[in-house]
Coordinates of C-alpha atoms and ligand atoms in Angstrom, one line a residue:
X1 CA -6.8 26.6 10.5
X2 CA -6.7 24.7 13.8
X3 CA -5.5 27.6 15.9
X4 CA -8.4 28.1 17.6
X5 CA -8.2 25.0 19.9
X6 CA -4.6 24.7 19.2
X7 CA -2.6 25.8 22.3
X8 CA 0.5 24.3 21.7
X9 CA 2.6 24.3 18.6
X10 CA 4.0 21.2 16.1
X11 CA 7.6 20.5 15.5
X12 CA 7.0 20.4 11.6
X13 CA 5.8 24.7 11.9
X14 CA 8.7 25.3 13.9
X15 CA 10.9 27.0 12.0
X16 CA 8.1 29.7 11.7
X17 CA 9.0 30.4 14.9
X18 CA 12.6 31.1 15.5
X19 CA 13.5 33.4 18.5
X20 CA 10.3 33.1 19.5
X21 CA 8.5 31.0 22.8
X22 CA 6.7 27.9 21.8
X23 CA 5.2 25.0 23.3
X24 CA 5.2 21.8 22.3
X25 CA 3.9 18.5 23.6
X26 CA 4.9 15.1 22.9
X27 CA 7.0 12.1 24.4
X28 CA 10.6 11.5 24.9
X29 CA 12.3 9.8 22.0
X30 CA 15.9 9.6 23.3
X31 CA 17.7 11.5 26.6
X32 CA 21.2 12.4 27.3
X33 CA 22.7 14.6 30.0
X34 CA 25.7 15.4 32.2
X35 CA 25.5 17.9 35.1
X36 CA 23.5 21.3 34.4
X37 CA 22.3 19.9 30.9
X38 CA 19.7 17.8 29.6
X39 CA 19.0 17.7 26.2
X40 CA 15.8 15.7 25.3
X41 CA 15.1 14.7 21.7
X42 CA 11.4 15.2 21.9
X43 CA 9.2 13.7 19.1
X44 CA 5.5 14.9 18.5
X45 CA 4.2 13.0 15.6
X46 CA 5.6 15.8 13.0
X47 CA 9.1 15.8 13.6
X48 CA 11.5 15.1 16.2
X49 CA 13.3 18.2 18.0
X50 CA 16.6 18.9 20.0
X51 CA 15.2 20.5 23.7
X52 CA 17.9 21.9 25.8
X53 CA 17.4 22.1 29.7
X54 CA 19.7 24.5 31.3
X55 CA 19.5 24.2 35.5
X56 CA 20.1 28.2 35.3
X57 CA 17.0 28.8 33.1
X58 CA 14.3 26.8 34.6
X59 CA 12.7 26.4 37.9
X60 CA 14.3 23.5 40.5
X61 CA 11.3 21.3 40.5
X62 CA 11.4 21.4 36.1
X63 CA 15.0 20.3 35.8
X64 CA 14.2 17.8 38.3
X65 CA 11.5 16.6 36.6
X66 CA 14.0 16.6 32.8
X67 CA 16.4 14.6 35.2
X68 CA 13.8 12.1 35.9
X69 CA 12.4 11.0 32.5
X70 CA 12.5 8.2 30.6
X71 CA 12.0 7.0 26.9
X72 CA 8.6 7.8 25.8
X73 CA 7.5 10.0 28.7
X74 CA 4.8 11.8 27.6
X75 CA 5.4 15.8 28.4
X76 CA 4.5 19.2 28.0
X77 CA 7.7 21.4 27.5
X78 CA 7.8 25.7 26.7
X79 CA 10.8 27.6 25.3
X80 CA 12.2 29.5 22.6
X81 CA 13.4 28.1 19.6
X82 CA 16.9 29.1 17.9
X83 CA 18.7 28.2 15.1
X84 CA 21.5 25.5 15.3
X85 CA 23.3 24.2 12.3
X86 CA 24.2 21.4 14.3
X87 CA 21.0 20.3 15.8
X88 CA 19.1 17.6 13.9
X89 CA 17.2 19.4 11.4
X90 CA 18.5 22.5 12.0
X91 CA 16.5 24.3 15.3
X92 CA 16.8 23.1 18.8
X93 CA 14.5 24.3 21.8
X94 CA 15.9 26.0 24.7
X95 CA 13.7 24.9 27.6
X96 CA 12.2 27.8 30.2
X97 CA 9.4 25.1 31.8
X98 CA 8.9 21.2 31.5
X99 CA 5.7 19.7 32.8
X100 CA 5.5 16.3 32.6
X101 CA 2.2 14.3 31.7
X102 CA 3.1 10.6 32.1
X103 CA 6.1 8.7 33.2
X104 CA 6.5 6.0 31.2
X105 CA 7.5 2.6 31.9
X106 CA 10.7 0.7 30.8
X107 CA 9.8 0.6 27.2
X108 CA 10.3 -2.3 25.2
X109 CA 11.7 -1.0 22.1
X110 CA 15.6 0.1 22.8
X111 CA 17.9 1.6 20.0
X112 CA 19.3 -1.9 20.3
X113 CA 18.6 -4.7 17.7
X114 CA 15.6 -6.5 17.9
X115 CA 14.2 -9.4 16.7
X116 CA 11.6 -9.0 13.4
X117 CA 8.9 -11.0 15.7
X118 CA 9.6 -9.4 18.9
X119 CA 9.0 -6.1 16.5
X120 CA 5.8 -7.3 14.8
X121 CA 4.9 -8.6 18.3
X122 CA 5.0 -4.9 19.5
X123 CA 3.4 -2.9 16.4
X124 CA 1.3 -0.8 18.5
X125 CA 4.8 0.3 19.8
X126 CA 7.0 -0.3 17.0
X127 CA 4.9 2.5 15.0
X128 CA 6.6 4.9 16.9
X129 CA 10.2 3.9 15.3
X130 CA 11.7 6.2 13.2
X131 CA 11.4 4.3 9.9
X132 CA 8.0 2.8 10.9
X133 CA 7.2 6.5 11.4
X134 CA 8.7 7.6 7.6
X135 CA 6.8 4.6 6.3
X136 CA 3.2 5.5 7.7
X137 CA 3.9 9.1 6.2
X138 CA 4.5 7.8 2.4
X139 CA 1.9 5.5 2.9
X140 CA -0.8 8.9 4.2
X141 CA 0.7 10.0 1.1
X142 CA 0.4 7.4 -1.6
X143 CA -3.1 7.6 -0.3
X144 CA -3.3 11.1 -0.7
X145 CA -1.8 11.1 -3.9
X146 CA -4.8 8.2 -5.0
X147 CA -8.1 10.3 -4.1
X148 CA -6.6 13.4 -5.9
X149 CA -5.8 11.9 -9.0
X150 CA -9.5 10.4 -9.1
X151 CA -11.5 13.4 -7.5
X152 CA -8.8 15.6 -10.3
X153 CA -9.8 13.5 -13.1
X154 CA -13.6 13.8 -12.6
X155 CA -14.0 9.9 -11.1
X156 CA -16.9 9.6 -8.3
X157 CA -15.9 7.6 -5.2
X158 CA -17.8 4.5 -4.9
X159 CA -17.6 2.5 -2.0
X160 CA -18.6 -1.6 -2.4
X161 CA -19.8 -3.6 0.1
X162 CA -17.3 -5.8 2.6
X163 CA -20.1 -8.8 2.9
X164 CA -20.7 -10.1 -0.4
X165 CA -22.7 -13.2 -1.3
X166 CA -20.3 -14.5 -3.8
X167 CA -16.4 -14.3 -5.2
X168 CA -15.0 -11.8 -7.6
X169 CA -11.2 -13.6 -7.5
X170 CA -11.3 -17.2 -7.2
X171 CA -12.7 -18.9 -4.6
X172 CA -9.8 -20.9 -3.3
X173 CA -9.2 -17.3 -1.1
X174 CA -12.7 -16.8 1.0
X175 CA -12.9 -15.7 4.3
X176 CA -16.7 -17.0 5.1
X177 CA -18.6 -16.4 7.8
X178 CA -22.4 -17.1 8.6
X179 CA -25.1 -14.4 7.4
X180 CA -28.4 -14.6 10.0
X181 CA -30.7 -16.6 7.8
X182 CA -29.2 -16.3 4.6
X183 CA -26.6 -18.6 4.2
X184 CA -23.1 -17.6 4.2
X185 CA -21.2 -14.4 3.2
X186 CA -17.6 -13.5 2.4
X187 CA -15.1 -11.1 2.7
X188 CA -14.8 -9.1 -0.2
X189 CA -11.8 -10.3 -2.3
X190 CA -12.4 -7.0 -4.8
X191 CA -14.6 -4.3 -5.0
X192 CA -14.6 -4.7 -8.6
X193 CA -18.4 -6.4 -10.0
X194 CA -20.1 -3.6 -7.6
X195 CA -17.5 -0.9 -9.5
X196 CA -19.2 -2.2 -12.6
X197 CA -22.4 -1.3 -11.5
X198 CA -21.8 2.1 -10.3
X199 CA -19.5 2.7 -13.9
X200 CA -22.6 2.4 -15.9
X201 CA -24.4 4.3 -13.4
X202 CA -22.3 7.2 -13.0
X203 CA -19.7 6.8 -15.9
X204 CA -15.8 7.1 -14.0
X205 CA -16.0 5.1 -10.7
X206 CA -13.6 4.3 -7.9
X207 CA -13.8 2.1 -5.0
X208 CA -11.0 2.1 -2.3
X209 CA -11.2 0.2 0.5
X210 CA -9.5 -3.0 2.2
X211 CA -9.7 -6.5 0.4
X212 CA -9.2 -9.9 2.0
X213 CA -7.7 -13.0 0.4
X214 CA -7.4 -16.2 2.4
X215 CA -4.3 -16.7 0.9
X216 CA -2.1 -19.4 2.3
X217 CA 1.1 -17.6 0.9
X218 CA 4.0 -16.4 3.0
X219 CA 5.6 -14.2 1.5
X220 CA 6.9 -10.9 1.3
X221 CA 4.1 -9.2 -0.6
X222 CA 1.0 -11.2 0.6
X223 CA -1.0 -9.7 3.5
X224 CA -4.7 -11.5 4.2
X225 CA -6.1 -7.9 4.8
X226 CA -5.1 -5.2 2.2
X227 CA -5.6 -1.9 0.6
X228 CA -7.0 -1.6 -3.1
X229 CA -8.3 1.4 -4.9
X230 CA -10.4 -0.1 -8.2
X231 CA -11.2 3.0 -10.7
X232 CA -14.0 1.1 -13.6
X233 CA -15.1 3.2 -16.4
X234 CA -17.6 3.1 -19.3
X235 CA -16.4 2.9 -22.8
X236 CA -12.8 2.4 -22.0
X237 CA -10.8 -0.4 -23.8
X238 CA -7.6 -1.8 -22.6
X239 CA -5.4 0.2 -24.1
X240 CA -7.6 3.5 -22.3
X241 CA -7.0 1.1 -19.1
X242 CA -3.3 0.8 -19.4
X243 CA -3.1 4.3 -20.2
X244 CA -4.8 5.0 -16.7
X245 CA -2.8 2.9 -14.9
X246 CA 0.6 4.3 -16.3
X247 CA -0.7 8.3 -15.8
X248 CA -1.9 6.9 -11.8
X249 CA 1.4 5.4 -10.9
X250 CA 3.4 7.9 -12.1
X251 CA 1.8 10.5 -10.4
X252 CA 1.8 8.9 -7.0
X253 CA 5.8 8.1 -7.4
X254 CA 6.1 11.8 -8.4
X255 CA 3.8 12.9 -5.4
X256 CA 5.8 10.8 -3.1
X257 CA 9.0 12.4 -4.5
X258 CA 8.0 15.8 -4.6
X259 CA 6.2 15.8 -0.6
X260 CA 8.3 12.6 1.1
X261 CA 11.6 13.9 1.0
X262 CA 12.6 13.6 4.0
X263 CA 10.8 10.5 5.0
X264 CA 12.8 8.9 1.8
X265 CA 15.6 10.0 3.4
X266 CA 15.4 8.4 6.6
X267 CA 14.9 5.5 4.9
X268 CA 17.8 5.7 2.9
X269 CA 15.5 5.3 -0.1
X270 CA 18.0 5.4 -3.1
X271 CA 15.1 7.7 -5.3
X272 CA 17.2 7.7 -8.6
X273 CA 15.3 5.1 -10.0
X274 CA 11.9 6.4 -8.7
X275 CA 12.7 9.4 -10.5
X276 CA 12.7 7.7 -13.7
X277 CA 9.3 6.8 -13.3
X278 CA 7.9 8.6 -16.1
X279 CA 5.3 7.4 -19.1
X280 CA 5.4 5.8 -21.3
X281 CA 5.9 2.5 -19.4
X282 CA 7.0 -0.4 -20.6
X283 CA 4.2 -2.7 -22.4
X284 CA 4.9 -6.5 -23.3
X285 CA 2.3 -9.1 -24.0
X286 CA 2.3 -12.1 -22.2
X287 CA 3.4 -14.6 -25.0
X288 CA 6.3 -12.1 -26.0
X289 CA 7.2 -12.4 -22.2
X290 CA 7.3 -16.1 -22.6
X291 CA 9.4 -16.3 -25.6
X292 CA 11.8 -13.8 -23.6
X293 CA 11.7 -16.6 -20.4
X294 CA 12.2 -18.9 -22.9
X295 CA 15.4 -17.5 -24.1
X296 CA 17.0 -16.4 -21.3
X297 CA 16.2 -20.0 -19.9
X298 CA 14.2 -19.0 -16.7
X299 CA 12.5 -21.9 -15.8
X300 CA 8.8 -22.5 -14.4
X301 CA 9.1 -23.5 -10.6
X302 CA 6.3 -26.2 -9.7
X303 CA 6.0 -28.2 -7.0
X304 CA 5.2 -31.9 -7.8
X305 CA 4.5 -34.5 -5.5
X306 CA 5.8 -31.8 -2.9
X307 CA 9.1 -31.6 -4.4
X308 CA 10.5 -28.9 -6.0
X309 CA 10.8 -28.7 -9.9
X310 CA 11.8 -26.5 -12.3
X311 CA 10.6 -27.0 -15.9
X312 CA 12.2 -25.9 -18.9
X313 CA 11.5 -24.1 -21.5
X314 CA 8.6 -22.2 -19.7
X315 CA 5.3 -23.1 -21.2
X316 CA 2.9 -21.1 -22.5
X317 CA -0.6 -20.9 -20.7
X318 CA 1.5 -21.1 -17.2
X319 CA 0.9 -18.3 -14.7
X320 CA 4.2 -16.2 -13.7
X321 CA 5.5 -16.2 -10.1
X322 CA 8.2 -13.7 -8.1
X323 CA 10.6 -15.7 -10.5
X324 CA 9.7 -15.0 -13.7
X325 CA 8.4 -11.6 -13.0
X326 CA 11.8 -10.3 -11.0
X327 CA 14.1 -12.1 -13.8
X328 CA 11.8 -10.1 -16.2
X329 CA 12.0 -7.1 -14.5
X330 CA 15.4 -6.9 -13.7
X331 CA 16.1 -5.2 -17.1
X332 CA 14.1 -2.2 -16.5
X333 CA 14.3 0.8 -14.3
X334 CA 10.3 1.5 -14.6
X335 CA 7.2 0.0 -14.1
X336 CA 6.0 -2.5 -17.3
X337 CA 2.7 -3.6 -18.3
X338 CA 2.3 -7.3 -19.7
X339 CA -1.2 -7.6 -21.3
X340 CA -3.1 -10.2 -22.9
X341 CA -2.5 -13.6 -20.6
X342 CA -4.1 -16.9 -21.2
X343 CA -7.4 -17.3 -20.6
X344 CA -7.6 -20.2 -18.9
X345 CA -5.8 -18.5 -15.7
X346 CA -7.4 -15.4 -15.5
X347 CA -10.7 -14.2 -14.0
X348 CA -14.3 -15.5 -15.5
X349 CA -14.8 -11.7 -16.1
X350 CA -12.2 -10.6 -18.5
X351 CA -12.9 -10.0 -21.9
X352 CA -11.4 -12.6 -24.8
X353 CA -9.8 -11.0 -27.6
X354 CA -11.4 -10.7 -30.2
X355 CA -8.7 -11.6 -32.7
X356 CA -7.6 -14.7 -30.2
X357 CA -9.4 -16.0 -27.6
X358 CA -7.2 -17.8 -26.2
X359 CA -6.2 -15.1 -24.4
X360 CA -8.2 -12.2 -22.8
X361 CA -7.5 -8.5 -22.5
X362 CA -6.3 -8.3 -19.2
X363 CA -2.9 -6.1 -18.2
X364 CA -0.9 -6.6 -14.8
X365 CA 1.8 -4.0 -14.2
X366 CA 5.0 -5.1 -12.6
X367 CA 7.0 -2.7 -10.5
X368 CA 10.8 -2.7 -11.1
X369 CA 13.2 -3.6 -7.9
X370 CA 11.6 -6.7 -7.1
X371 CA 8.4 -4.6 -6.3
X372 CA 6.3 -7.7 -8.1
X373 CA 3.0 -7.4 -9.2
X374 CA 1.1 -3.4 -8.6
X375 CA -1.9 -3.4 -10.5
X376 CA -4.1 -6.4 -12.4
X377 CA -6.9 -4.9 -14.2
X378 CA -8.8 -5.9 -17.5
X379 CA -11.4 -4.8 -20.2
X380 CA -14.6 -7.1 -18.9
X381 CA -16.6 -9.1 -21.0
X382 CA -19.5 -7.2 -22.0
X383 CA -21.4 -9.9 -23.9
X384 CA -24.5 -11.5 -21.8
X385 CA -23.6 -14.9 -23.5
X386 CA -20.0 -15.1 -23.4
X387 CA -19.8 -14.0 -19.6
X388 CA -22.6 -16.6 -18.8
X389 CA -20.8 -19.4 -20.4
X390 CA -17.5 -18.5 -18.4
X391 CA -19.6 -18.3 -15.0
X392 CA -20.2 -21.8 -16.0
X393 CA -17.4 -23.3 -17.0
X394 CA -16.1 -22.0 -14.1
X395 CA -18.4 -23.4 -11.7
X396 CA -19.9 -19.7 -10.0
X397 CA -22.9 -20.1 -8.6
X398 CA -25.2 -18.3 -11.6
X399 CA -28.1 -17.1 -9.2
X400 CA -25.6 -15.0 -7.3
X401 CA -24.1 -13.3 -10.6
X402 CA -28.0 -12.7 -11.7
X403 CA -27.8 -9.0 -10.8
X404 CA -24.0 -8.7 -12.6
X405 CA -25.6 -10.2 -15.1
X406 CA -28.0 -7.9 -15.7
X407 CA -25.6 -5.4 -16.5
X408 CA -25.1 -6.7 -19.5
X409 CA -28.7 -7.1 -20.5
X410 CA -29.1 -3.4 -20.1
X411 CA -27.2 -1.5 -22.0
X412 CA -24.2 -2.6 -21.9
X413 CA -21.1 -1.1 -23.1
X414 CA -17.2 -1.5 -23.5
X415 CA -16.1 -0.8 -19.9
X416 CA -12.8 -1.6 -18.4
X417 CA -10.7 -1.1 -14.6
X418 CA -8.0 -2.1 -12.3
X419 CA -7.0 -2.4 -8.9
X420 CA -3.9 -1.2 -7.4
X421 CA -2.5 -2.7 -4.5
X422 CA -1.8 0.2 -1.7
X423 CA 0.6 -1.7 0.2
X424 CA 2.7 -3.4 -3.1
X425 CA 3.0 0.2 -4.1
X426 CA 4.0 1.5 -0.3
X427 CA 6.3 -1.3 -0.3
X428 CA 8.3 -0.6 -3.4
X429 CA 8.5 3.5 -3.3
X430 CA 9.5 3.2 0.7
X431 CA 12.0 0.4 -0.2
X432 CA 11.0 -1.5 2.9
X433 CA 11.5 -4.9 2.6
X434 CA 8.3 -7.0 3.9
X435 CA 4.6 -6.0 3.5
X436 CA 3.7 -5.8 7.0
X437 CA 5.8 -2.7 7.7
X438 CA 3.7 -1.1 5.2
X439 CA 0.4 -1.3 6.9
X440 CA -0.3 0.0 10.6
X441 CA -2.0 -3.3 11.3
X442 CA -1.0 -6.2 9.4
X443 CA -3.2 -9.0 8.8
X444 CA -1.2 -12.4 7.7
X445 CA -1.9 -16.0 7.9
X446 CA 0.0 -16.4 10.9
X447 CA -0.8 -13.2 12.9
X448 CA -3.7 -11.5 13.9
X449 CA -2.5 -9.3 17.0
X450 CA -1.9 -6.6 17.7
Ligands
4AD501 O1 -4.8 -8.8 -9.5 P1 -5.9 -8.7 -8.4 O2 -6.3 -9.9 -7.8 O3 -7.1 -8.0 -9.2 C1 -8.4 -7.8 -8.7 O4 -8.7 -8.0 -7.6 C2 -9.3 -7.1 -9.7 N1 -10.7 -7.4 -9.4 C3 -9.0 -5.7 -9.8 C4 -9.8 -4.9 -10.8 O5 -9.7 -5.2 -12.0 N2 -10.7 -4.0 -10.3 O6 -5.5 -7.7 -7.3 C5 -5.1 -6.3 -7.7 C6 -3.9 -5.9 -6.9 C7 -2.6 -6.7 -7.2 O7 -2.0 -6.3 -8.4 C8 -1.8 -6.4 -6.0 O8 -1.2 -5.2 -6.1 C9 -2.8 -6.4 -4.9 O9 -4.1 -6.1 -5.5 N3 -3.0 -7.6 -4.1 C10 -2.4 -7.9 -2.9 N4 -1.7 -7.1 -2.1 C11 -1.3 -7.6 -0.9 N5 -1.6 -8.9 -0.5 C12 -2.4 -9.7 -1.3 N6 -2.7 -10.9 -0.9 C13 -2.8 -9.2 -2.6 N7 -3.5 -9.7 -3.6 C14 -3.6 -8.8 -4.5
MG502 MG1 -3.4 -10.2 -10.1

C-alpha cells in the first residue's frame, strides 16, 4: 500500500525477504565489534534487527563509517537478509553499504540502571527503550481494539468539547482557565453530558478523547491528563450497560492477546491470567461488597486530623479506595463489576433505584492484579425533576445545566454509558507498574515536561 514512496524496507516485513537485498533505515540501538566485524543491532520503529558488517564485503570508507558509530546514530544500511536461528528474532542482515545520516551524541540512556526521574526526565528519549517501545504498541492497540469494537457494533463517534462551561465529575478537580468575555471555562473532566446529547440524537454514541482532573493524588494510577472513551446509548438500562462494558473489555484483552505477542513478551507479561478474561464477569453490588469487607475485616483508611486511621467494621455509604478494592479483588482472576453504590458519593447524574434510592444505578468495574478501578459508568437519571433537585442539592450552577436539562424535557428516554480509562486498562494488560509509562506524554501534578 505504501510502496510507492517507500524506498526502503521495515524490519517487521523482513522475513518476506530472505536471500534477498533490502534496505533499511533507522538508528543504532546497541554496537559490538572486534577486528573485521561489526555487528550493529539496528532498530527502526518495527523491530530491532542483527546487521553484520564484514571489511571483505563493503567498501573502505562504509566499514569505516560502522566503526565510527554510536548509540542512536541515525543510518541508512543495504544488504541481504538470511536466516539465523541464533540471531534475535530469527534473520540477521549481512551489510553490502552503510550510509550514515546523523552521528549521534553521547546518549543519555545507557543499558545501565537509571533512576525513575532521571527516566521520566528524559521521556522524549526514554520512548525509544525497549519496554517503553512494547508499551506504546499495546497501548496503539488497546486503541485500536476501542474504535473497532464501536465502529463493529454500529456506535457513531462523537467527539465533546475540551472547553466546557461547567463540571460533569465534581468540582473539587477543575482545571480553569479565563474564556475572552465570558467568564471562565474548564477542562473537560468527561465527555459524558455532551455524549447524552448526541445518544438521543443519533442513538449509540462514543466520545474518546483526553480528560483532565486536577487531582491532587499521587499515585500509581492517577495522571492529570488522560485517555477515556465514553460509549452512551438510548434505551439501555444498567444491566445493557454492564453487559457492554463486560463484551468491550474482553475484547480488547483478547485483541491485545491475539496481536501483542511479542510486545507481552518483552515485557515478561505473565498472560495466563489475561487469558482468563472471558464473560461473564464477576458482578457484586456495593452493599454485598461491604458485608464481604466487613467480614474479612478490611478496614476503612481515613485520615483524621492528618493522622492516619483505620475504622472498623467498614461502613456503609463510604467510598472504596486501592484498599478495599485490591483486598476485594484479590480473590478473582477477572475483571468484576460492583453496581449500585450510595447515592450520596456518586455523581448528580446517576439514576436512583427505583426500589431503593438510597443508592443509584451506577457500576464501576475493577480490574484483577491490582489494576484498580477500569470503567465507572451509570444509567442517568432521566426524570426532569429528580435530576433538577440533585443539581441542587449539589450546589451546580442550574443555568449552565439548562441545555442538559432540556434533554430531559424532550423526549426523554432510559439511556445509560460509561467511560473507560485508556491508560488504567494499558497499565493492567502491559503489567507496567506506574501510569506514566503508559502514556507517551504524562501529565501529573508534579510534572509537566517533557
Ligand atoms: O469514574 P469516572 O470519573 O467516570 C466518568 O468520568 C463518567 N462521566 C464516565 C461515563 O459514565 N461516561 O472515570 C471513568 C474512568 C475511571 O474508571 C478510570 O479508568 C479513568 O476514567 N480515570 C482516570 N484515569 C487516570 N487518571 C485519572 N485521574 C483518572 N480518573 C478517572
Ligand atoms: Mg469512578
Amino acid at each position: 500500500m505504501l510502496s510507492s514512496y517507500k524506498s526502503f524496507h521495515y524490519i517487521e516485513d523482513i522475513h518476506k525477504y530472505v536471500g534477498e537485498e533490502v534496505t533499511l533505515r533507522g538508528w543504532v540501538y546497541n554496537l559490538t565489534g572486534k577486528g573485521k566485524l561489526q555487528f550493529i543491532m539496528l532498530r527502526d520503529g518495527t523491530g530491532v534487527i542483527q546487521c553484520v558488517v564484514f571489511k571483505a564485503n563493503v567498501s573502505e570508507e562504509a566499514f569505516e563509517n560502522a566503526k565510527s558509530l554510536t548509540q542512536e546514530s541515525s543510518l541508512s544500511l543495504t544488504g541481504k537478509v538470511v536466516s539465523n536461528e541464533k540471531a534475535p528474532g530469527g534473520f540477521e542482515i549481512d551489510v553490502t553499504n552503510l550510509q550514515i545520516i546523523q552521528l549521534a551524541q553521547e546518549y543519555p540512556i545507557t543499558p545501565k540502571d537509571h533512576g525513575d526521574s532521571f527516566l521520566i526526565e528524559h521521556r522524549h528519549l526514554w520512548l525509544r527503550s525497549s519496554r517503553q517501545h512494547a508499551i506504546m504498541r499495546v497501548r496503539a492497540a488497546v486503541m485500536k481494539a476501542i474504535r473497532d469494537f464501536f465502529d463493529g457494533n454500529g456506535f457513531k463517534l462523537m467527539d465533546s468539547p475540551i472547553l466546557t462551561p461547567n463540571a460533569c465529575e465534581g468540582t473539587s478537580t477543575l482545571f480553569e482557565t479565563e474564556y475572552f468575555d465570558l467568564g471562565k471555562a474548564y477542562l473537560s473532566q468527561s465527555g459524558q453530558l455532551y455524549a447524552e446529547a448526541t445518544a438521543l440524537a443519533l442513538g449509540k454514541v462514543y466520545t474518546f478523547g483526553p480528560a483532565f482532573r486536577a487531582e491532587r493524588s499521587k499515585t500509581r494510577k492517577h495522571l492529570t491528563e488522560f485517555w477515556m472513551v465514553e460509549p452512551e446509548m438510548a434505551f439501555f438500562d444498567l444491566n445493557d450497560d454492564m453487559d457492554l462494558a463486560e463484551d468491550l473489555v474482553e475484547y480488547i484483552v483478547q485483541y491485545c492477546l491475539k496481536t501483542c505477542q511479542k510486545e507481552l513478551q518483552t515485557l515478561e507479561r505473565d498472560t495466563t491470567k489475561l487469558e482468563k478474561v472471558r464473560r461473564p464477569f464477576h458482578r457484586m453490588s456495593y452493599s454485598d461488597a461491604v458485608d464481604w469487607l466487613v467480614e474479612n475485616k478490611i478496614p476503612l483508611n481515613k485520615k483524621i486530623d492528618g493522622k492516619d486511621v483505620e475504622i472498623l467494621p467498614f461502613p456503609w455509604g463510604e467510598d472504596f479506595g486501592s484498599p478495599q478494592e485490591e483486598a476485594i479483588m484479590e480473590q478473582f482472576d477477572k475483571p468484576m463489576i460492583i453496581h449500585r453504590y450510595p447515592t450520596e458519593i456518586k455523581a448528580f447524574y446517576m439514576k436512583r433505584d427505583p426500589i431503593n434510592p438510597k443508592v443509584v444505578l451506577a457500576m464501576d468495574m475493577l480490574g484483577p492484579e491490582r489494576a484498580g478501578e477500569l470503567i465507572g459508568g451509570s444509567q442517568r437519571e432521566d426524570n426532569f425533576d429528580l435530576l433538577l433537585e440533585r443539581i441542587k442539592h449539589e450546589d451546580l450552577p442550574e443555568d449552565e445545566f439548562k441545555w442538559y436539562l432540556d434533554l430531559r424535557r424532550y423526549g426523554s428516554v432510559p439511556h445509560s454509558g460509561f467511560g473507560l480509562g485508556v491508560e488504567r486498562t494499558v497499565k493492567w494488560i502491559t503489567g507496567a507498574t506506574h501510569i506514566r509509562e503508559v502514556i507517551p506524554f504524562p501529565r501529573m501534578i508534579y510534572r509537566i515536561t517533557p
